[in-house]
Amino acid sequence: MEECRHEDLIDDYLFNRLNHEKKQEFEEHLFNCPHCFEQVQQKTELISVIKDHADSIFKDMRITEKTKNPVQQKIIGFLSPKPLISAAVTAALVLIVVFGILPHKANKTQEFILNNDTVRGSSITLISKAVPSEFRWEAIGKDVEYKVSVYNDELIWEKSTTKNSISLPDEIKSRMTPGKSYFWQVKAFSPQGRLITESSKVQFTWQKKDHP
Amino acid sequence: MKKTENSYDLKKITSKYRPIVTYKVKKSIGSHTPEWEDIVNEIMLNTIEKVKSGEFKGQSSIGTFIYTITRRRIIDHIRRKKKKIKKHIPESDPFPDPYVQIENKERAEMLAKKLEELKPKYKKVLYLYYYKGLARKEVAQKLGISPRRVSERVHYAQKLLRKIINK
């Protein structure tokens, strides 16, 4: 197999771990290197199969993740009944914004079912709505992984967490332009890696503080 | 690319670059967006026009040239769309794209079967690296093996796929 010095970057590219310049550089390379493009396609297929068949592939494995720290569990326990109700209420508002994206049963969904199918029907409520140094949202249940994305024209940052808040790394902050508008969004994934639900995209303006 | 007036070369360009252009467009605007196909067509047409008219002079590779056209067209699309619906800008899809059915279901089943049969040491790596999406270093740390080993085990899984494809 012919090796290419860009090959190491493929997984970082697929998992959105490259910064803007690196990503662009790598994409340009993909347009010029059929070998790497083939790798990208193969890896994409491999990852899709792994995610789609995770239950059977990993069934005999002990995949017990480290239990969450007690404080966090308490928060989730405390929040879990409430967000479901408020999610139903806010879902109505969200429908107006993201019309057509969420099906109508959104208003009635009381439970998040973590099965293998994508369940779109409720929304995550974003709590810090403007100028956040930290993004926070309402937790929707246990063992949910949240993926937080920040965009301008393109995706500029993405990170997964099992908590219901996250702060921007300094490296990303330094690349954001004060006064410019950005969007953030949270998506929730089941332990099987399936999209459960997503929040609406909320606009925010970046303001630089000298002493955070 | 010298005098590329003849249709053969243009056809070759189209067939060679269409897949990567399609890939990039879908990744950027989401394959659930019905416009993706039109955009790909436009990009390919645009490329051919530019090659025909001599606007492409071979300053860069043809791949880079097409990449630039593709990127511009995508940015353009996103801007236009943003004007229409301010709150809901297009974005890259969750990865892997849930809207794309794997073309070959049979192949997917076969691969899943092979992966199921793997030894636990391989599965652990696949689980952390591809399923959880951890970085190579993190996986290495968690499992107490070298990053190089992680790559080897990941490559092994890919090799299984290649075997099935080439059957």
mmCIF file of C-alpha atoms in Angstrom:
data_model
loop_
_atom_site.group_PDB
_atom_site.id
_atom_site.type_symbol
_atom_site.label_atom_id
_atom_site.label_comp_id
_atom_site.label_asym_id
_atom_site.label_seq_id
_atom_site.Cartn_x
_atom_site.Cartn_y
_atom_site.Cartn_z
ATOM 1 C CA MET A 1 0.000 0.000 0.000
ATOM 2 C CA GLU A 2 1.363 3.309 -1.020
ATOM 3 C CA GLU A 3 1.796 5.660 1.907
ATOM 4 C CA CYS A 4 1.167 9.354 1.884
ATOM 5 C CA ARG A 5 2.303 11.816 4.492
ATOM 6 C CA HIS A 6 -1.225 13.163 4.709
ATOM 7 C CA GLU A 7 -2.663 9.824 5.665
ATOM 8 C CA ASP A 8 -2.351 10.469 9.361
ATOM 9 C CA LEU A 9 -4.674 13.412 8.992
ATOM 10 C CA ILE A 10 -7.589 11.456 7.586
ATOM 11 C CA ASP A 11 -9.147 10.499 10.892
ATOM 12 C CA ASP A 12 -8.644 13.964 12.317
ATOM 13 C CA TYR A 13 -10.366 15.318 9.261
ATOM 14 C CA LEU A 14 -13.280 12.911 9.497
ATOM 15 C CA PHE A 15 -13.794 13.667 13.169
ATOM 16 C CA ASN A 16 -13.528 17.418 12.633
ATOM 17 C CA ARG A 17 -10.382 17.745 14.686
ATOM 18 C CA LEU A 18 -8.485 19.944 12.245
ATOM 19 C CA ASN A 19 -8.448 23.695 12.515
ATOM 20 C CA HIS A 20 -9.698 25.771 9.638
ATOM 21 C CA GLU A 21 -6.395 26.142 7.779
ATOM 22 C CA LYS A 22 -5.371 22.551 8.226
ATOM 23 C CA LYS A 23 -8.765 21.381 7.096
ATOM 24 C CA GLN A 24 -8.594 23.472 3.966
ATOM 25 C CA GLU A 25 -5.094 22.296 3.246
ATOM 26 C CA PHE A 26 -6.136 18.722 3.682
ATOM 27 C CA GLU A 27 -9.185 19.098 1.462
ATOM 28 C CA GLU A 28 -7.066 20.601 -1.251
ATOM 29 C CA HIS A 29 -4.835 17.590 -0.920
ATOM 30 C CA LEU A 30 -7.833 15.263 -1.222
ATOM 31 C CA PHE A 31 -8.650 16.851 -4.559
ATOM 32 C CA ASN A 32 -5.158 16.021 -5.718
ATOM 33 C CA CYS A 33 -4.562 12.631 -4.168
ATOM 34 C CA PRO A 34 -6.869 9.822 -5.286
ATOM 35 C CA HIS A 35 -5.148 7.527 -2.830
ATOM 36 C CA CYS A 36 -6.104 9.602 0.202
ATOM 37 C CA PHE A 37 -9.609 10.126 -1.114
ATOM 38 C CA GLU A 38 -10.037 6.398 -1.419
ATOM 39 C CA GLN A 39 -8.842 6.045 2.174
ATOM 40 C CA VAL A 40 -11.376 8.636 3.275
ATOM 41 C CA GLN A 41 -14.166 6.730 1.599
ATOM 42 C CA GLN A 42 -13.089 3.420 3.043
ATOM 43 C CA LYS A 43 -12.738 4.812 6.524
ATOM 44 C CA THR A 44 -16.109 6.503 6.261
ATOM 45 C CA GLU A 45 -17.672 3.202 5.344
ATOM 46 C CA LEU A 46 -15.846 1.412 8.131
ATOM 47 C CA ILE A 47 -16.947 3.950 10.720
ATOM 48 C CA SER A 48 -20.533 3.849 9.494
ATOM 49 C CA VAL A 49 -20.594 0.092 9.854
ATOM 50 C CA ILE A 50 -19.067 0.299 13.318
ATOM 51 C CA LYS A 51 -21.619 2.843 14.452
ATOM 52 C CA ASP A 52 -24.540 1.062 12.859
ATOM 53 C CA HIS A 53 -23.628 -2.340 14.205
ATOM 54 C CA ALA A 54 -22.087 -1.301 17.500
ATOM 55 C CA ASP A 55 -24.548 -3.362 19.516
ATOM 56 C CA SER A 56 -23.532 -6.607 17.924
ATOM 57 C CA ILE A 57 -19.862 -5.829 17.385
ATOM 58 C CA PHE A 58 -19.197 -4.770 20.953
ATOM 59 C CA LYS A 59 -21.778 -6.949 22.674
ATOM 60 C CA ASP A 60 -19.350 -9.249 24.405
ATOM 61 C CA MET A 61 -17.205 -6.410 25.600
ATOM 62 C CA ARG A 62 -17.449 -4.816 28.978
ATOM 63 C CA ILE A 63 -17.999 -1.279 27.881
ATOM 64 C CA THR A 64 -18.661 0.244 31.209
ATOM 65 C CA GLU A 65 -17.605 3.807 31.037
ATOM 66 C CA LYS A 66 -16.258 5.315 34.195
ATOM 67 C CA THR A 67 -19.219 6.315 36.290
ATOM 68 C CA LYS A 68 -19.854 9.982 36.348
ATOM 69 C CA ASN A 69 -18.819 11.941 39.366
ATOM 70 C CA PRO A 70 -21.520 12.180 42.022
ATOM 71 C CA VAL A 71 -22.074 15.912 41.683
ATOM 72 C CA GLN A 72 -22.777 15.621 38.032
ATOM 73 C CA GLN A 73 -25.102 12.743 38.581
ATOM 74 C CA LYS A 74 -27.005 14.764 41.112
ATOM 75 C CA ILE A 75 -27.401 17.598 38.668
ATOM 76 C CA ILE A 76 -28.687 15.296 36.013
ATOM 77 C CA GLY A 77 -31.016 13.639 38.468
ATOM 78 C CA PHE A 78 -32.273 16.993 39.582
ATOM 79 C CA LEU A 79 -32.761 18.338 36.126
ATOM 80 C CA SER A 80 -34.074 15.368 34.307
ATOM 81 C CA PRO A 81 -37.780 15.601 35.100
ATOM 82 C CA LYS A 82 -37.896 19.326 34.510
ATOM 83 C CA PRO A 83 -36.255 19.704 31.135
ATOM 84 C CA LEU A 84 -38.671 17.239 29.656
ATOM 85 C CA ILE A 85 -41.539 19.528 30.473
ATOM 86 C CA SER A 86 -39.769 22.716 29.557
ATOM 87 C CA ALA A 87 -38.470 21.058 26.429
ATOM 88 C CA ALA A 88 -42.034 20.419 25.399
ATOM 89 C CA VAL A 89 -42.882 24.060 25.955
ATOM 90 C CA THR A 90 -39.821 25.423 24.224
ATOM 91 C CA ALA A 91 -40.262 22.949 21.412
ATOM 92 C CA ALA A 92 -43.270 24.973 20.345
ATOM 93 C CA LEU A 93 -41.115 28.073 20.096
ATOM 94 C CA VAL A 94 -38.333 26.202 18.418
ATOM 95 C CA LEU A 95 -40.771 24.911 15.824
ATOM 96 C CA ILE A 96 -41.337 28.431 14.669
ATOM 97 C CA VAL A 97 -37.643 28.930 14.185
ATOM 98 C CA VAL A 98 -36.790 25.553 12.742
ATOM 99 C CA PHE A 99 -40.069 25.003 11.019
ATOM 100 C CA GLY A 100 -40.263 21.854 9.059
ATOM 101 C CA ILE A 101 -37.247 20.301 10.667
ATOM 102 C CA LEU A 102 -38.894 18.903 13.731
ATOM 103 C CA PRO A 103 -41.993 16.767 13.382
ATOM 104 C CA HIS A 104 -45.173 17.887 15.083
ATOM 105 C CA LYS A 105 -45.108 15.352 17.824
ATOM 106 C CA ALA A 106 -42.466 17.521 19.433
ATOM 107 C CA ASN A 107 -45.009 19.051 21.740
ATOM 108 C CA LYS A 108 -46.031 15.742 23.161
ATOM 109 C CA THR A 109 -42.750 13.930 23.492
ATOM 110 C CA GLN A 110 -42.213 13.160 27.119
ATOM 111 C CA GLU A 111 -39.530 10.583 26.873
ATOM 112 C CA PHE A 112 -36.329 10.245 25.014
ATOM 113 C CA ILE A 113 -36.030 6.779 23.708
ATOM 114 C CA LEU A 114 -32.496 5.723 23.105
ATOM 115 C CA ASN A 115 -33.007 3.211 20.374
ATOM 116 C CA ASN A 116 -31.173 2.762 17.152
ATOM 117 C CA ASP A 117 -33.256 5.136 15.155
ATOM 118 C CA THR A 118 -32.820 8.822 15.077
ATOM 119 C CA VAL A 119 -35.477 10.328 17.261
ATOM 120 C CA ARG A 120 -36.206 13.848 16.298
ATOM 121 C CA GLY A 121 -38.971 15.280 18.282
ATOM 122 C CA SER A 122 -37.710 17.389 21.075
ATOM 123 C CA SER A 123 -35.195 20.050 21.367
ATOM 124 C CA ILE A 124 -32.452 20.851 23.769
ATOM 125 C CA THR A 125 -32.890 24.100 25.553
ATOM 126 C CA LEU A 126 -29.847 26.280 25.391
ATOM 127 C CA ILE A 127 -29.296 28.273 28.533
ATOM 128 C CA SER A 128 -26.539 30.751 27.824
ATOM 129 C CA LYS A 129 -27.989 32.594 24.937
ATOM 130 C CA ALA A 130 -25.590 35.458 24.490
ATOM 131 C CA VAL A 131 -21.908 36.145 24.831
ATOM 132 C CA PRO A 132 -21.076 32.967 26.623
ATOM 133 C CA SER A 133 -17.715 32.263 28.099
ATOM 134 C CA GLU A 134 -19.321 28.990 28.858
ATOM 135 C CA PHE A 135 -22.077 27.263 26.943
ATOM 136 C CA ARG A 136 -24.734 25.611 28.983
ATOM 137 C CA TRP A 137 -27.820 23.666 28.099
ATOM 138 C CA GLU A 138 -30.418 21.577 29.841
ATOM 139 C CA ALA A 139 -29.479 17.979 30.299
ATOM 140 C CA ILE A 140 -31.950 15.553 28.785
ATOM 141 C CA GLY A 141 -31.033 12.331 30.493
ATOM 142 C CA LYS A 142 -28.360 9.953 31.575
ATOM 143 C CA ASP A 143 -25.631 8.597 29.346
ATOM 144 C CA VAL A 144 -26.250 11.189 26.711
ATOM 145 C CA GLU A 145 -23.345 12.600 24.829
ATOM 146 C CA TYR A 146 -23.655 16.171 23.698
ATOM 147 C CA LYS A 147 -21.869 17.592 20.759
ATOM 148 C CA VAL A 148 -21.425 21.323 20.830
ATOM 149 C CA SER A 149 -20.726 23.112 17.565
ATOM 150 C CA VAL A 150 -19.745 26.682 16.889
ATOM 151 C CA TYR A 151 -20.094 28.117 13.417
ATOM 152 C CA ASN A 152 -19.648 31.224 11.447
ATOM 153 C CA ASP A 153 -19.832 30.461 7.747
ATOM 154 C CA GLU A 154 -18.350 27.119 8.452
ATOM 155 C CA LEU A 155 -17.925 24.918 11.412
ATOM 156 C CA ILE A 156 -15.134 26.340 13.526
ATOM 157 C CA TRP A 157 -15.256 24.195 16.620
ATOM 158 C CA GLU A 158 -16.882 21.026 17.729
ATOM 159 C CA LYS A 159 -16.537 19.062 20.922
ATOM 160 C CA SER A 160 -18.325 16.225 22.597
ATOM 161 C CA THR A 161 -19.047 16.023 26.282
ATOM 162 C CA THR A 162 -21.263 14.134 28.680
ATOM 163 C CA LYS A 163 -21.734 17.187 30.854
ATOM 164 C CA ASN A 164 -24.267 19.853 30.132
ATOM 165 C CA SER A 165 -21.864 22.735 29.828
ATOM 166 C CA ILE A 166 -18.618 23.440 28.075
ATOM 167 C CA SER A 167 -16.232 26.337 27.665
ATOM 168 C CA LEU A 168 -14.404 27.425 24.578
ATOM 169 C CA PRO A 169 -10.690 26.702 24.506
ATOM 170 C CA ASP A 170 -8.477 29.766 24.366
ATOM 171 C CA GLU A 171 -7.082 28.681 21.062
ATOM 172 C CA ILE A 172 -10.526 28.969 19.465
ATOM 173 C CA LYS A 173 -11.318 32.212 21.256
ATOM 174 C CA SER A 174 -8.204 33.764 19.834
ATOM 175 C CA ARG A 175 -9.367 32.909 16.356
ATOM 176 C CA MET A 176 -12.759 34.537 16.766
ATOM 177 C CA THR A 177 -13.297 38.106 15.721
ATOM 178 C CA PRO A 178 -14.798 40.455 18.302
ATOM 179 C CA GLY A 179 -18.084 41.921 17.155
ATOM 180 C CA LYS A 180 -18.690 39.187 14.639
ATOM 181 C CA SER A 181 -21.691 36.917 14.812
ATOM 182 C CA TYR A 182 -21.401 33.229 15.486
ATOM 183 C CA PHE A 183 -23.836 30.421 16.009
ATOM 184 C CA TRP A 184 -23.829 27.604 18.450
ATOM 185 C CA GLN A 185 -25.791 24.441 18.617
ATOM 186 C CA VAL A 186 -25.991 21.325 20.742
ATOM 187 C CA LYS A 187 -26.821 17.867 19.502
ATOM 188 C CA ALA A 188 -27.514 14.927 21.756
ATOM 189 C CA PHE A 189 -26.389 11.431 20.950
ATOM 190 C CA SER A 190 -27.406 8.144 22.476
ATOM 191 C CA PRO A 191 -24.716 5.824 23.829
ATOM 192 C CA GLN A 192 -24.984 4.042 20.484
ATOM 193 C CA GLY A 193 -23.880 7.222 18.802
ATOM 194 C CA ARG A 194 -27.249 7.985 17.270
ATOM 195 C CA LEU A 195 -28.555 11.497 17.029
ATOM 196 C CA ILE A 196 -31.391 11.867 19.524
ATOM 197 C CA THR A 197 -32.202 15.482 19.162
ATOM 198 C CA GLU A 198 -30.711 18.832 18.415
ATOM 199 C CA SER A 199 -31.170 22.367 19.616
ATOM 200 C CA SER A 200 -31.881 25.288 17.381
ATOM 201 C CA LYS A 201 -28.913 27.365 16.316
ATOM 202 C CA VAL A 202 -28.458 30.389 18.450
ATOM 203 C CA GLN A 203 -26.598 33.422 17.317
ATOM 204 C CA PHE A 204 -24.096 35.122 19.557
ATOM 205 C CA THR A 205 -21.582 37.880 19.200
ATOM 206 C CA TRP A 206 -18.117 37.389 20.416
ATOM 207 C CA GLN A 207 -16.862 39.971 22.895
ATOM 208 C CA LYS A 208 -13.336 39.903 24.091
ATOM 209 C CA LYS A 209 -12.651 40.315 27.749
ATOM 210 C CA ASP A 210 -9.212 41.201 28.961
ATOM 211 C CA HIS A 211 -9.462 39.273 32.168
ATOM 212 C CA PRO A 212 -11.716 36.327 31.851
ATOM 213 C CA MET B 1 -3.157 20.640 -19.141
ATOM 214 C CA LYS B 2 -2.341 21.796 -22.640
ATOM 215 C CA LYS B 3 -4.868 22.377 -25.387
ATOM 216 C CA THR B 4 -7.826 20.605 -23.861
ATOM 217 C CA GLU B 5 -10.298 21.307 -26.623
ATOM 218 C CA ASN B 6 -11.060 17.698 -27.232
ATOM 219 C CA SER B 7 -13.969 16.227 -25.361
ATOM 220 C CA TYR B 8 -12.032 13.198 -24.213
ATOM 221 C CA ASP B 9 -9.941 15.113 -21.708
ATOM 222 C CA LEU B 10 -12.930 16.994 -20.415
ATOM 223 C CA LYS B 11 -14.815 13.793 -19.958
ATOM 224 C CA LYS B 12 -11.873 12.389 -18.102
ATOM 225 C CA ILE B 13 -11.756 15.393 -15.812
ATOM 226 C CA THR B 14 -15.440 15.043 -15.081
ATOM 227 C CA SER B 15 -15.314 11.376 -14.297
ATOM 228 C CA LYS B 16 -12.170 11.714 -12.246
ATOM 229 C CA TYR B 17 -13.185 14.672 -10.105
ATOM 230 C CA ARG B 18 -16.917 14.301 -9.805
ATOM 231 C CA PRO B 19 -16.724 11.891 -6.844
ATOM 232 C CA ILE B 20 -14.503 14.144 -4.751
ATOM 233 C CA VAL B 21 -16.546 17.238 -5.621
ATOM 234 C CA THR B 22 -19.692 15.365 -4.648
ATOM 235 C CA TYR B 23 -18.082 14.278 -1.413
ATOM 236 C CA LYS B 24 -17.046 17.806 -0.466
ATOM 237 C CA VAL B 25 -20.379 19.378 -1.381
ATOM 238 C CA LYS B 26 -22.349 16.823 0.589
ATOM 239 C CA LYS B 27 -20.061 17.141 3.558
ATOM 240 C CA SER B 28 -20.349 20.910 3.581
ATOM 241 C CA ILE B 29 -24.039 21.471 2.976
ATOM 242 C CA GLY B 30 -25.430 18.133 4.082
ATOM 243 C CA SER B 31 -26.629 15.412 1.785
ATOM 244 C CA HIS B 32 -30.196 15.869 2.976
ATOM 245 C CA THR B 33 -30.114 19.222 1.191
ATOM 246 C CA PRO B 34 -31.676 18.474 -2.173
ATOM 247 C CA GLU B 35 -29.602 21.126 -3.896
ATOM 248 C CA TRP B 36 -26.380 19.223 -3.583
ATOM 249 C CA GLU B 37 -26.729 17.566 -6.950
ATOM 250 C CA ASP B 38 -27.361 20.824 -8.801
ATOM 251 C CA ILE B 39 -24.390 22.378 -7.102
ATOM 252 C CA VAL B 40 -22.128 19.514 -8.117
ATOM 253 C CA ASN B 41 -23.362 19.805 -11.697
ATOM 254 C CA GLU B 42 -22.718 23.518 -11.691
ATOM 255 C CA ILE B 43 -19.212 23.057 -10.381
ATOM 256 C CA MET B 44 -18.388 20.473 -13.025
ATOM 257 C CA LEU B 45 -19.811 22.646 -15.800
ATOM 258 C CA ASN B 46 -17.984 25.654 -14.488
ATOM 259 C CA THR B 47 -14.748 23.690 -14.428
ATOM 260 C CA ILE B 48 -15.176 22.549 -17.997
ATOM 261 C CA GLU B 49 -15.972 26.065 -19.175
ATOM 262 C CA LYS B 50 -12.898 27.419 -17.469
ATOM 263 C CA VAL B 51 -10.660 24.758 -18.900
ATOM 264 C CA LYS B 52 -12.157 25.290 -22.364
ATOM 265 C CA SER B 53 -11.863 29.047 -22.269
ATOM 266 C CA GLY B 54 -8.272 28.788 -21.183
ATOM 267 C CA GLU B 55 -8.896 30.420 -17.835
ATOM 268 C CA PHE B 56 -7.192 27.476 -16.292
ATOM 269 C CA LYS B 57 -3.605 27.863 -17.322
ATOM 270 C CA GLY B 58 -2.039 25.175 -15.250
ATOM 271 C CA GLN B 59 -0.650 27.523 -12.570
ATOM 272 C CA SER B 60 -1.831 25.012 -10.046
ATOM 273 C CA SER B 61 -2.802 21.405 -10.398
ATOM 274 C CA ILE B 62 -6.228 20.776 -11.863
ATOM 275 C CA GLY B 63 -7.245 19.256 -8.527
ATOM 276 C CA THR B 64 -6.447 22.459 -6.663
ATOM 277 C CA PHE B 65 -8.202 24.461 -9.351
ATOM 278 C CA ILE B 66 -11.378 22.415 -8.956
ATOM 279 C CA TYR B 67 -11.106 22.575 -5.194
ATOM 280 C CA THR B 68 -11.071 26.367 -5.354
ATOM 281 C CA ILE B 69 -14.148 26.435 -7.574
ATOM 282 C CA THR B 70 -15.885 23.999 -5.251
ATOM 283 C CA ARG B 71 -15.092 25.973 -2.132
ATOM 284 C CA ARG B 72 -16.258 29.243 -3.628
ATOM 285 C CA ARG B 73 -19.477 27.709 -4.796
ATOM 286 C CA ILE B 74 -20.182 26.264 -1.358
ATOM 287 C CA ILE B 75 -19.472 29.543 0.427
ATOM 288 C CA ASP B 76 -21.732 31.256 -2.063
ATOM 289 C CA HIS B 77 -24.477 28.760 -1.372
ATOM 290 C CA ILE B 78 -24.170 29.181 2.362
ATOM 291 C CA ARG B 79 -24.277 32.984 2.112
ATOM 292 C CA ARG B 80 -27.367 32.928 -0.044
ATOM 293 C CA LYS B 81 -29.062 30.507 2.228
ATOM 294 C CA LYS B 82 -28.198 32.507 5.306
ATOM 295 C CA LYS B 83 -29.894 35.531 3.872
ATOM 296 C CA LYS B 84 -33.038 33.524 3.405
ATOM 297 C CA ILE B 85 -33.209 31.866 6.775
ATOM 298 C CA LYS B 86 -30.981 33.734 9.125
ATOM 299 C CA LYS B 87 -31.347 31.445 12.074
ATOM 300 C CA HIS B 88 -30.763 28.218 10.320
ATOM 301 C CA ILE B 89 -27.537 28.098 8.448
ATOM 302 C CA PRO B 90 -26.470 24.974 6.696
ATOM 303 C CA GLU B 91 -23.686 23.039 8.269
ATOM 304 C CA SER B 92 -21.748 19.898 8.008
ATOM 305 C CA ASP B 93 -23.726 16.853 8.960
ATOM 306 C CA PRO B 94 -23.162 14.673 11.937
ATOM 307 C CA PHE B 95 -20.530 12.165 11.087
ATOM 308 C CA PRO B 96 -21.101 9.596 9.778
ATOM 309 C CA ASP B 97 -23.894 11.053 7.742
ATOM 310 C CA PRO B 98 -27.133 9.352 8.829
ATOM 311 C CA TYR B 99 -28.857 10.334 5.606
ATOM 312 C CA VAL B 100 -26.563 8.320 3.436
ATOM 313 C CA GLN B 101 -27.454 4.697 3.193
ATOM 314 C CA ILE B 102 -24.452 2.569 2.675
ATOM 315 C CA GLU B 103 -24.842 1.648 -0.958
ATOM 316 C CA ASN B 104 -24.018 -1.876 -0.405
ATOM 317 C CA LYS B 105 -25.950 -3.278 2.483
ATOM 318 C CA GLU B 106 -24.663 -6.723 1.957
ATOM 319 C CA ARG B 107 -21.131 -5.473 2.179
ATOM 320 C CA ALA B 108 -21.901 -3.683 5.423
ATOM 321 C CA GLU B 109 -23.359 -6.839 6.929
ATOM 322 C CA MET B 110 -20.337 -8.832 5.889
ATOM 323 C CA LEU B 111 -17.986 -6.327 7.422
ATOM 324 C CA ALA B 112 -19.991 -6.151 10.632
ATOM 325 C CA LYS B 113 -19.759 -9.912 10.890
ATOM 326 C CA LYS B 114 -15.988 -9.825 10.418
ATOM 327 C CA LEU B 115 -15.650 -7.082 13.011
ATOM 328 C CA GLU B 116 -17.726 -9.094 15.443
ATOM 329 C CA GLU B 117 -15.258 -11.915 15.155
ATOM 330 C CA LEU B 118 -12.277 -9.745 15.987
ATOM 331 C CA LYS B 119 -10.263 -10.303 19.114
ATOM 332 C CA PRO B 120 -11.095 -8.039 22.045
ATOM 333 C CA LYS B 121 -7.834 -6.120 21.726
ATOM 334 C CA TYR B 122 -8.907 -4.958 18.281
ATOM 335 C CA LYS B 123 -12.443 -4.250 19.334
ATOM 336 C CA LYS B 124 -11.320 -2.109 22.221
ATOM 337 C CA VAL B 125 -9.328 0.077 19.883
ATOM 338 C CA LEU B 126 -12.168 0.354 17.391
ATOM 339 C CA TYR B 127 -14.584 1.168 20.135
ATOM 340 C CA LEU B 128 -12.572 4.021 21.571
ATOM 341 C CA TYR B 129 -11.097 5.306 18.354
ATOM 342 C CA TYR B 130 -13.941 5.113 15.885
ATOM 343 C CA TYR B 131 -17.012 4.658 17.979
ATOM 344 C CA LYS B 132 -16.178 7.175 20.677
ATOM 345 C CA GLY B 133 -14.072 9.279 18.360
ATOM 346 C CA LEU B 134 -11.134 9.652 20.726
ATOM 347 C CA ALA B 135 -7.774 10.823 19.448
ATOM 348 C CA ARG B 136 -5.096 8.248 18.818
ATOM 349 C CA LYS B 137 -3.071 9.374 21.813
ATOM 350 C CA GLU B 138 -6.013 9.155 24.163
ATOM 351 C CA VAL B 139 -6.798 5.643 23.007
ATOM 352 C CA ALA B 140 -3.176 4.654 23.457
ATOM 353 C CA GLN B 141 -3.188 6.068 26.973
ATOM 354 C CA LYS B 142 -6.414 4.400 27.995
ATOM 355 C CA LEU B 143 -5.317 1.010 26.768
ATOM 356 C CA GLY B 144 -1.695 1.330 27.762
ATOM 357 C CA ILE B 145 -0.342 0.659 24.292
ATOM 358 C CA SER B 146 1.665 2.811 21.903
ATOM 359 C CA PRO B 147 -0.066 5.120 19.405
ATOM 360 C CA ARG B 148 1.618 3.104 16.677
ATOM 361 C CA ARG B 149 -0.204 -0.012 17.920
ATOM 362 C CA VAL B 150 -3.482 1.850 17.812
ATOM 363 C CA SER B 151 -2.894 2.663 14.166
ATOM 364 C CA GLU B 152 -1.931 -0.891 13.359
ATOM 365 C CA ARG B 153 -5.113 -2.259 14.860
ATOM 366 C CA VAL B 154 -7.237 0.324 13.119
ATOM 367 C CA HIS B 155 -5.529 -0.482 9.842
ATOM 368 C CA TYR B 156 -6.282 -4.108 10.358
ATOM 369 C CA ALA B 157 -10.006 -3.366 10.439
ATOM 370 C CA GLN B 158 -9.703 -1.342 7.289
ATOM 371 C CA LYS B 159 -7.915 -4.219 5.672
ATOM 372 C CA LEU B 160 -10.911 -6.424 6.393
ATOM 373 C CA LEU B 161 -13.076 -3.965 4.523
ATOM 374 C CA ARG B 162 -10.688 -3.846 1.586
ATOM 375 C CA LYS B 163 -10.718 -7.603 1.392
ATOM 376 C CA ILE B 164 -14.485 -7.596 1.140
ATOM 377 C CA ILE B 165 -14.483 -4.833 -1.468
ATOM 378 C CA ASN B 166 -11.934 -6.606 -3.627
ATOM 379 C CA LYS B 167 -13.594 -9.974 -3.457
#
